[in-house]
PDB file of C-alpha atoms in Angstrom:
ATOM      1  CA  UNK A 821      35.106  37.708  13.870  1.00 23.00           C
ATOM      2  CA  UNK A 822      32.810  37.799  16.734  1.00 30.00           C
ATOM      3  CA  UNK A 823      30.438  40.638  17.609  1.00 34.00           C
ATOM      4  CA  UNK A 824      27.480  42.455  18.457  1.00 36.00           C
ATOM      5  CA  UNK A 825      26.038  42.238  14.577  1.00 36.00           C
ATOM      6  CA  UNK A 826      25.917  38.565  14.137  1.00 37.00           C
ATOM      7  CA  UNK A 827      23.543  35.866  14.738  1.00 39.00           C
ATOM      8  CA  UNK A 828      24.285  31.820  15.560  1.00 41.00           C
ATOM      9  CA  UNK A 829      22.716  31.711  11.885  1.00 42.00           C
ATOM     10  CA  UNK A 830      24.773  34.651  10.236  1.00 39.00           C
ATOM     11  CA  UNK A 831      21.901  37.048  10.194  1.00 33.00           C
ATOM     12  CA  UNK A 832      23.145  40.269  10.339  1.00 38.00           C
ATOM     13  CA  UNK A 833      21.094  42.337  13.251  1.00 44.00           C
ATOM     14  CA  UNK A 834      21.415  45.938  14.545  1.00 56.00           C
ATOM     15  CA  UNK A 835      22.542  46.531  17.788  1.00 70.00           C
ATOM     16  CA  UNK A 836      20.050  47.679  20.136  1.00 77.00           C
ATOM     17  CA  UNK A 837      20.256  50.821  22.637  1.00 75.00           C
ATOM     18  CA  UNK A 838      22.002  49.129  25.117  1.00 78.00           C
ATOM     19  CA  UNK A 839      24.574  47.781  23.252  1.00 79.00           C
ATOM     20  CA  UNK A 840      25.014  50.539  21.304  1.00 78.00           C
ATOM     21  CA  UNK A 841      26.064  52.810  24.494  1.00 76.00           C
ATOM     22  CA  UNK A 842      27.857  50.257  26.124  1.00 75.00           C
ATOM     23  CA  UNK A 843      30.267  49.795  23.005  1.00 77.00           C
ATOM     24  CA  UNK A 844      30.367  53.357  22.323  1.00 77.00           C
ATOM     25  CA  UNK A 845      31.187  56.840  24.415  1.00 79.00           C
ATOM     26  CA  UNK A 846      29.099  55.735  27.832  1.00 76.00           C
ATOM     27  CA  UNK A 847      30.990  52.078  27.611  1.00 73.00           C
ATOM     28  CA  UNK A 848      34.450  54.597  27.557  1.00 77.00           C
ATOM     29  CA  UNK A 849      33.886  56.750  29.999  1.00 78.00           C
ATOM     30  CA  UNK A 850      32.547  53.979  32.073  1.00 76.00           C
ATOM     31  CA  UNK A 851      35.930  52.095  32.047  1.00 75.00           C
ATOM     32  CA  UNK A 852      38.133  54.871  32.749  1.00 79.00           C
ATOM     33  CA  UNK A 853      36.297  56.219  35.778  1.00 77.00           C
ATOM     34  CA  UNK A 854      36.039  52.800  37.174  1.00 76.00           C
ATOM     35  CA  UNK A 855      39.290  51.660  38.354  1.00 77.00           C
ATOM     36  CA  UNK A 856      39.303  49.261  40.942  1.00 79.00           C
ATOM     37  CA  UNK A 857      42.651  47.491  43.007  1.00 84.00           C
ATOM     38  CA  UNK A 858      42.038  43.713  42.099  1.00 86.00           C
ATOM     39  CA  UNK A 859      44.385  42.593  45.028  1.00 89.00           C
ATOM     40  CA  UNK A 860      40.888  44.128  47.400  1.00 88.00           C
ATOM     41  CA  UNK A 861      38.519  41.569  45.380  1.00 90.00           C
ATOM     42  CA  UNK A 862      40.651  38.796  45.620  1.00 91.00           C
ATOM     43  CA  UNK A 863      39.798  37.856  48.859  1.00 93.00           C
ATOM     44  CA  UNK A 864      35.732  37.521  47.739  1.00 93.00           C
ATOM     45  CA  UNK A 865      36.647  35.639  44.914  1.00 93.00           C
ATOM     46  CA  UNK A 866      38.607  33.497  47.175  1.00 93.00           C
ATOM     47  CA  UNK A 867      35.589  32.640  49.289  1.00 94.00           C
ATOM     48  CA  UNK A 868      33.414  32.495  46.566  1.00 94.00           C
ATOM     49  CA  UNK A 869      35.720  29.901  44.864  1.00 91.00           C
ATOM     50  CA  UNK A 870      36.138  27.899  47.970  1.00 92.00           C
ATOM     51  CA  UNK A 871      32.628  27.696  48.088  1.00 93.00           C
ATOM     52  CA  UNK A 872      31.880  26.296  44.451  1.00 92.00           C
ATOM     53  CA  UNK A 873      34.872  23.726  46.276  1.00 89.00           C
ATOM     54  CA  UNK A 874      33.013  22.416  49.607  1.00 91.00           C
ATOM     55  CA  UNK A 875      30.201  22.149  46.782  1.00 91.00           C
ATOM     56  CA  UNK A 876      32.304  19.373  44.817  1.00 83.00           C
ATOM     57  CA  UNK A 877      35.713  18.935  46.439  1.00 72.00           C
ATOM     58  CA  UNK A 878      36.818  16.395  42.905  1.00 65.00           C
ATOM     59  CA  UNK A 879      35.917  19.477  40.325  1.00 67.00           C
ATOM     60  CA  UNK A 880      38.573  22.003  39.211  1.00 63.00           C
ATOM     61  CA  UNK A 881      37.438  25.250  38.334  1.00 74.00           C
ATOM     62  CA  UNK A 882      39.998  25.322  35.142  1.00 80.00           C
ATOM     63  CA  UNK A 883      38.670  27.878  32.724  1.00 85.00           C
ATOM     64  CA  UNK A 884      36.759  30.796  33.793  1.00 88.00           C
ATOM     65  CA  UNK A 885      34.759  33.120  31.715  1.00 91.00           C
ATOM     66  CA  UNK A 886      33.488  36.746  32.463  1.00 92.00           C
ATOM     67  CA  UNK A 887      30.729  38.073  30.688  1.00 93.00           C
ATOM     68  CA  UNK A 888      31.389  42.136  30.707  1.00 89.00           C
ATOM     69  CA  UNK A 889      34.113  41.646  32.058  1.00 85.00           C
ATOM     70  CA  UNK A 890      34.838  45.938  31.867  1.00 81.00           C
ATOM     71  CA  UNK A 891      38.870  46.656  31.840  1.00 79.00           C
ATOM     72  CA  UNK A 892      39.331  42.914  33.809  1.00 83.00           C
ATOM     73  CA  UNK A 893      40.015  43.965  37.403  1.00 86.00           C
ATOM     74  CA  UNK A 894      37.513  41.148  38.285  1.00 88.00           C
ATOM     75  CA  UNK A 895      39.312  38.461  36.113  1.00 87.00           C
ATOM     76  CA  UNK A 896      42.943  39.974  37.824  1.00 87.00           C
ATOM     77  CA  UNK A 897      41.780  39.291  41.177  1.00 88.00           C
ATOM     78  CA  UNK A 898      40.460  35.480  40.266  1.00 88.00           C
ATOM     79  CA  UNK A 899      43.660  35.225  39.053  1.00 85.00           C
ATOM     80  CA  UNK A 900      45.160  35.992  42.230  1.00 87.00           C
ATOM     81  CA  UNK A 901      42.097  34.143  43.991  1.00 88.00           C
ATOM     82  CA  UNK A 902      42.929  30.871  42.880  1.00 84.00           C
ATOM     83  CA  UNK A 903      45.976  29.966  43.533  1.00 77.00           C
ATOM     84  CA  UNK A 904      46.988  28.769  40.137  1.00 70.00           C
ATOM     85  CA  UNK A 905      43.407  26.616  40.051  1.00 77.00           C
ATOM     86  CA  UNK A 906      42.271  28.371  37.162  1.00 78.00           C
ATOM     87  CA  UNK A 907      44.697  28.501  34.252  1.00 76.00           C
ATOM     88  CA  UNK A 908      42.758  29.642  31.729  1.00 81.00           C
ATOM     89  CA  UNK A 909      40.747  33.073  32.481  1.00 84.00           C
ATOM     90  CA  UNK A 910      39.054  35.081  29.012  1.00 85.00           C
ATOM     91  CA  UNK A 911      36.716  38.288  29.229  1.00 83.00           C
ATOM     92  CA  UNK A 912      34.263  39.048  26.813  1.00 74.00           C
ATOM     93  CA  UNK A 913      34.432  42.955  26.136  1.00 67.00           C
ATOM     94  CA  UNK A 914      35.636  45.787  24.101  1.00 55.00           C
ATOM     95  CA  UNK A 915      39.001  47.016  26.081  1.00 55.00           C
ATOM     96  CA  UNK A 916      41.728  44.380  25.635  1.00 55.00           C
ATOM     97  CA  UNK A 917      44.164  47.444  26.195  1.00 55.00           C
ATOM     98  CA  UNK A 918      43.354  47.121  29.786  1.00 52.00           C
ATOM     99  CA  UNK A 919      44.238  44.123  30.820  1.00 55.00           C
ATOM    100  CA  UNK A 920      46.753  41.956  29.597  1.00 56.00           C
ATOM    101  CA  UNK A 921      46.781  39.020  31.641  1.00 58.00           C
ATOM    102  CA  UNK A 922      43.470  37.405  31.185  1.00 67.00           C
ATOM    103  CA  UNK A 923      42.378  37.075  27.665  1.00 78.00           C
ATOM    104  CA  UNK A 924      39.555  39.746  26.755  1.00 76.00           C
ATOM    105  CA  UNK A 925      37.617  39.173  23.589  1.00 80.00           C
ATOM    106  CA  UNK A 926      35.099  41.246  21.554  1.00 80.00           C
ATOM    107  CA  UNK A 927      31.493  39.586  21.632  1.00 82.00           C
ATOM    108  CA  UNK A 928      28.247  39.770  22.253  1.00 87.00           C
ATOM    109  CA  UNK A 929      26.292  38.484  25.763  1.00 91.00           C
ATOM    110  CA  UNK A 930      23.517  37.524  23.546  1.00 92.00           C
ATOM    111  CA  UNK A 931      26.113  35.245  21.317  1.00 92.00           C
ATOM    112  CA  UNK A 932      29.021  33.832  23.360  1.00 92.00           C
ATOM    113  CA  UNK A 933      31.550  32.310  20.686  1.00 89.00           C
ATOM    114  CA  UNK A 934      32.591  29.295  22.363  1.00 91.00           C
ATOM    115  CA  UNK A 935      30.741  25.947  22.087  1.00 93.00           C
ATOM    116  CA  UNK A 936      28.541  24.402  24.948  1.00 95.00           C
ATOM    117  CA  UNK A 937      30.465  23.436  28.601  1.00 94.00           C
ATOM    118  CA  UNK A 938      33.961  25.000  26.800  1.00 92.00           C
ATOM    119  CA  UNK A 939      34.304  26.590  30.841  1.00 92.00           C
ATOM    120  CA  UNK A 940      34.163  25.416  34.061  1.00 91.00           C
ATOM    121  CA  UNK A 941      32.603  28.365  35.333  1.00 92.00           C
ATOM    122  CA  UNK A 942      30.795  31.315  33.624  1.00 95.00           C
ATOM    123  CA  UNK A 943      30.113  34.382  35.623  1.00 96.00           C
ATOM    124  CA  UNK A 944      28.313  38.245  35.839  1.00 96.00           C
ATOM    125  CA  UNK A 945      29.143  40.826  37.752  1.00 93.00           C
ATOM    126  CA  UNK A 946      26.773  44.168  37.684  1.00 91.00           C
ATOM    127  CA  UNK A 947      26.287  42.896  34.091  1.00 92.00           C
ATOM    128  CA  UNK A 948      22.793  41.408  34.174  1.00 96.00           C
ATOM    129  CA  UNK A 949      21.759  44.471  35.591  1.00 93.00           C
ATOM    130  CA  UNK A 950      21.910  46.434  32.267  1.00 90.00           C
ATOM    131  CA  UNK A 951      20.199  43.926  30.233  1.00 92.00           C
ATOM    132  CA  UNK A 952      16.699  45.028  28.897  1.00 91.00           C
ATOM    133  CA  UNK A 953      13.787  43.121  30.642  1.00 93.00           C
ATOM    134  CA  UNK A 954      12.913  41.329  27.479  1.00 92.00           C
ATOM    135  CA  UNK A 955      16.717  39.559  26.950  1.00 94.00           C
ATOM    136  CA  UNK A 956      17.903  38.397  30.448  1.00 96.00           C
ATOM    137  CA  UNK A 957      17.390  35.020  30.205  1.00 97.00           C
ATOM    138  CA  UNK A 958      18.536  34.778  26.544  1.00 96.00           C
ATOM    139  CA  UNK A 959      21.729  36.090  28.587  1.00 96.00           C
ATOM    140  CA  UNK A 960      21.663  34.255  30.983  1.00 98.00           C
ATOM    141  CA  UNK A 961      20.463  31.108  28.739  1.00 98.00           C
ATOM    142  CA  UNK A 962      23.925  31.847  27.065  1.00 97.00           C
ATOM    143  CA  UNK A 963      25.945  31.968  29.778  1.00 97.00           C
ATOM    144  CA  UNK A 964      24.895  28.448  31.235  1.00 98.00           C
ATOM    145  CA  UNK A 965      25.624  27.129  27.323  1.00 97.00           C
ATOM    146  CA  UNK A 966      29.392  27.465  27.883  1.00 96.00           C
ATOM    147  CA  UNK A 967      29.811  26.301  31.360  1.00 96.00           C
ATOM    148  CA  UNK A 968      30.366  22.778  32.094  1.00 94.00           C
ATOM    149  CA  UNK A 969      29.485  23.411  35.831  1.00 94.00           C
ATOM    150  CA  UNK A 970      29.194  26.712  37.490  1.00 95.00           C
ATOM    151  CA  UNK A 971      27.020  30.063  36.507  1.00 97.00           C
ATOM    152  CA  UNK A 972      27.359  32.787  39.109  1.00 97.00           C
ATOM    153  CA  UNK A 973      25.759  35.979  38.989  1.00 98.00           C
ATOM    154  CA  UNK A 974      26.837  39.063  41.280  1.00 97.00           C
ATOM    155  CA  UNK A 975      24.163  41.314  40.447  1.00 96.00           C
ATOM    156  CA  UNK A 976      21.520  44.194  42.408  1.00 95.00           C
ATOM    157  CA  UNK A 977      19.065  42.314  44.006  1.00 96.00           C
ATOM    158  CA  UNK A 978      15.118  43.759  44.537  1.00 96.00           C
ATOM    159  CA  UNK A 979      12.089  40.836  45.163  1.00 96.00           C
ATOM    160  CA  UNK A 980      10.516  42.314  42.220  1.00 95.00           C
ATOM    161  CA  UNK A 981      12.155  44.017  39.153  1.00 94.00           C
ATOM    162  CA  UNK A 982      13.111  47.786  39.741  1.00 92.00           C
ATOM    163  CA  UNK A 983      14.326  49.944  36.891  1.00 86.00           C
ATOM    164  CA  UNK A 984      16.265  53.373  36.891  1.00 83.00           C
ATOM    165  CA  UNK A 985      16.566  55.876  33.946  1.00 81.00           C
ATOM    166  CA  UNK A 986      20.324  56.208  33.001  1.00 75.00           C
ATOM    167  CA  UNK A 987      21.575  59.056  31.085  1.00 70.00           C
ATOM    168  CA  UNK A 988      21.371  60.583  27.705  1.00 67.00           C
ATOM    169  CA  UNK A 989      23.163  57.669  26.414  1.00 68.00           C
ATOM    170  CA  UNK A 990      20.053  55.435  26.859  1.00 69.00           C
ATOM    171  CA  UNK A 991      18.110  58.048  26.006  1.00 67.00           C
ATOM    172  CA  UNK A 992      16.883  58.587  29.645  1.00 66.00           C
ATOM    173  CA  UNK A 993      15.176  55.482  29.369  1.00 73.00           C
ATOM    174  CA  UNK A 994      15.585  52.452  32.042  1.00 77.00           C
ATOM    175  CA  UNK A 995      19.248  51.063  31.927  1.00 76.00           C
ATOM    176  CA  UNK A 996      19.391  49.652  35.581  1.00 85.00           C
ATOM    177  CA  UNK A 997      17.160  47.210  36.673  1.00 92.00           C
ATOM    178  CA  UNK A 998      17.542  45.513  40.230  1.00 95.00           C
ATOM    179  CA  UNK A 999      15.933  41.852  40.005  1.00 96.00           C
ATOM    180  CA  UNK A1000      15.641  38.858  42.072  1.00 98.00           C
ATOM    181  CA  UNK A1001      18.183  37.089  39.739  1.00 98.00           C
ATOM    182  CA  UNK A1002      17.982  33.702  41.470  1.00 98.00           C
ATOM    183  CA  UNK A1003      14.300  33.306  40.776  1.00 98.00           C
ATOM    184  CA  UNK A1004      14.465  34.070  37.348  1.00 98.00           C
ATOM    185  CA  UNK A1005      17.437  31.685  36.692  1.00 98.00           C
ATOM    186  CA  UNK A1006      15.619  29.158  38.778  1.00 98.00           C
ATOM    187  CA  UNK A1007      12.216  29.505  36.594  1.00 97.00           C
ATOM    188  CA  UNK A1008      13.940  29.441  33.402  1.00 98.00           C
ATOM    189  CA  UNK A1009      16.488  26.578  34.208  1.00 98.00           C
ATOM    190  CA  UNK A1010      14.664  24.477  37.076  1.00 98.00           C
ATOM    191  CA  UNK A1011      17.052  21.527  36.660  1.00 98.00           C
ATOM    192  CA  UNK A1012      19.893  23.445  37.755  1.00 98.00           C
ATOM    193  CA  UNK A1013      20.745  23.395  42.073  1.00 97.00           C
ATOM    194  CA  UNK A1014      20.916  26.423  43.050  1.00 98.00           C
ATOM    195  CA  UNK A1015      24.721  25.864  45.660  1.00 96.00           C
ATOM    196  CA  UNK A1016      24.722  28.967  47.640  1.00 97.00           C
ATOM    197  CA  UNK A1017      23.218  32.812  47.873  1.00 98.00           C
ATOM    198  CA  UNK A1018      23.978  35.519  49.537  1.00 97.00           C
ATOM    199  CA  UNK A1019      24.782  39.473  50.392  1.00 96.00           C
ATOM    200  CA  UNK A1020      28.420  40.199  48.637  1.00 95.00           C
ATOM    201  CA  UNK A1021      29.190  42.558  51.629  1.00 94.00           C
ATOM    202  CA  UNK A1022      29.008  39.625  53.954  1.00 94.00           C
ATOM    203  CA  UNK A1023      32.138  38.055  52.129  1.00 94.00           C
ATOM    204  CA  UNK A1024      34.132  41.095  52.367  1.00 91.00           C
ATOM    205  CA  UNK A1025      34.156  45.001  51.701  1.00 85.00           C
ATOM    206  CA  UNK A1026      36.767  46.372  48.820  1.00 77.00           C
ATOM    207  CA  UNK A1027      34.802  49.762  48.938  1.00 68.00           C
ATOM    208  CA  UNK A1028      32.818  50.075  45.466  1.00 71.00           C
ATOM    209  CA  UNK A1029      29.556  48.947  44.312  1.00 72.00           C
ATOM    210  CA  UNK A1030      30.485  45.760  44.333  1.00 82.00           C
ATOM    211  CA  UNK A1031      29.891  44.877  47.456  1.00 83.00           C
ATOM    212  CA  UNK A1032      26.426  46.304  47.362  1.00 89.00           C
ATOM    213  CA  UNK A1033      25.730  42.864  45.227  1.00 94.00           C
ATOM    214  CA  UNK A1034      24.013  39.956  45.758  1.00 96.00           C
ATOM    215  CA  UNK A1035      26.011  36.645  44.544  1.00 97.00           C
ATOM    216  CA  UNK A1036      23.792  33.459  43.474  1.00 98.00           C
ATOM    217  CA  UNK A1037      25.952  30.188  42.735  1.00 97.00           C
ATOM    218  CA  UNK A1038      24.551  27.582  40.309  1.00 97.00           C
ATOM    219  CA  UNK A1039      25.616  24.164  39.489  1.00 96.00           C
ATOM    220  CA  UNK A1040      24.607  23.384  36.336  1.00 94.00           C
ATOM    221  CA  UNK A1041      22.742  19.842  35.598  1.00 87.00           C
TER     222      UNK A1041
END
């Protein structure tokens, strides 16, 4: 099995803070409070999937992969987004329970249990935000691994990094961080083209969060 305690080389390792809180109570709470309608992101996903299209008109986007994928209202509405494009759709979280469709799978960010280019596109969404300073690009270096062509990230956006203390889970230490994403991809992975960036909100507006996002589209080399 697959999880936050194992290694590539089968070194057991603790989990750190973060994990540890989003695995636990806060990771709970978290996924009962937020309940969103996945029929009102559809239509981003939509344009964000026609765009990865116009980019390369002969690809398919045929497996997709979410990374924190929460109780899969964002892997619902790509469902619904793609007009049967996508046939194979997997989430890599705790709450199977939630969502039934997609296929949502126990893991760790930091250790993605499928082998290099398994998806067409990997994606984040107010994921990458949590990470620590010191292990966002081993995330994101992870989340390129398994895609064949696409990492997008749908994350805060700030032209320097900005942290917030989160609650007693995190022991009132940082646990948000706005970044510019794009740059930091681009620095750690400069072979990769960089298709299309942008404010969420100017795709659409489904009334959460969400759409206070930036999206950055990658096609990987």
């Amino acid at each position: 099995s697959w999880g936050n305690n194992r290694t590539k080389e089968g070194r057991g390792i603790n989990m750190d803070l973060y994990e540890k809180a989003w695995s636990g109570k806060h990771g709970e709470e978290y996924a009962k409070k937020c309940v969103i309608d996945p029929e009102s992101r559809a239509p981003i996903f939509k344009k964000l999937i026609d765009i990865m299209k116009n980019y390369d008109g002969e690809s398919v986007i045929s497996a997709s992969l979410e990374l924190g994928c929460n109780a899969g209202h964002n892997l619902e509405a790509i469902k619904l987004a793609s007009n049967g494009d996508i046939t194979d759709i997997k989430g890599l979280e705790i709450r199977k329970d939630h969502c039934t469709k997609p296929s949502i799978i126990n893991g760790s960010i930091y250790d993605i249990p499928w082998e290099e280019g398994t998806f067409s596109l990997t994606f984040t969404s107010g994921v990458l935000i949590h990470i620590p300073p010191d292990r966002v690009v081993e995330a994101m270096s992870e989340m390129r691994r398994v895609s064949a062509q696409f990492v997008v990230m749908i994350e805060y956006y700030s032209e320097e990094e900005k942290g917030t203390k989160y609650r007693e889970d995190f022991e009132y230490k940082d646990g948000v961080w706005a970044r510019p994403f794009g740059e930091i991809y681009k620095r750690s992975f400069p072979q990769d083209t960089l298709i299309e960036t942008g404010k969420v909100s100017d795709l659409g507006d489904e009334g959460w969060g969400f759409t206070k996002c930036n999206y950055w589209i990658y096609n990987k080399l």
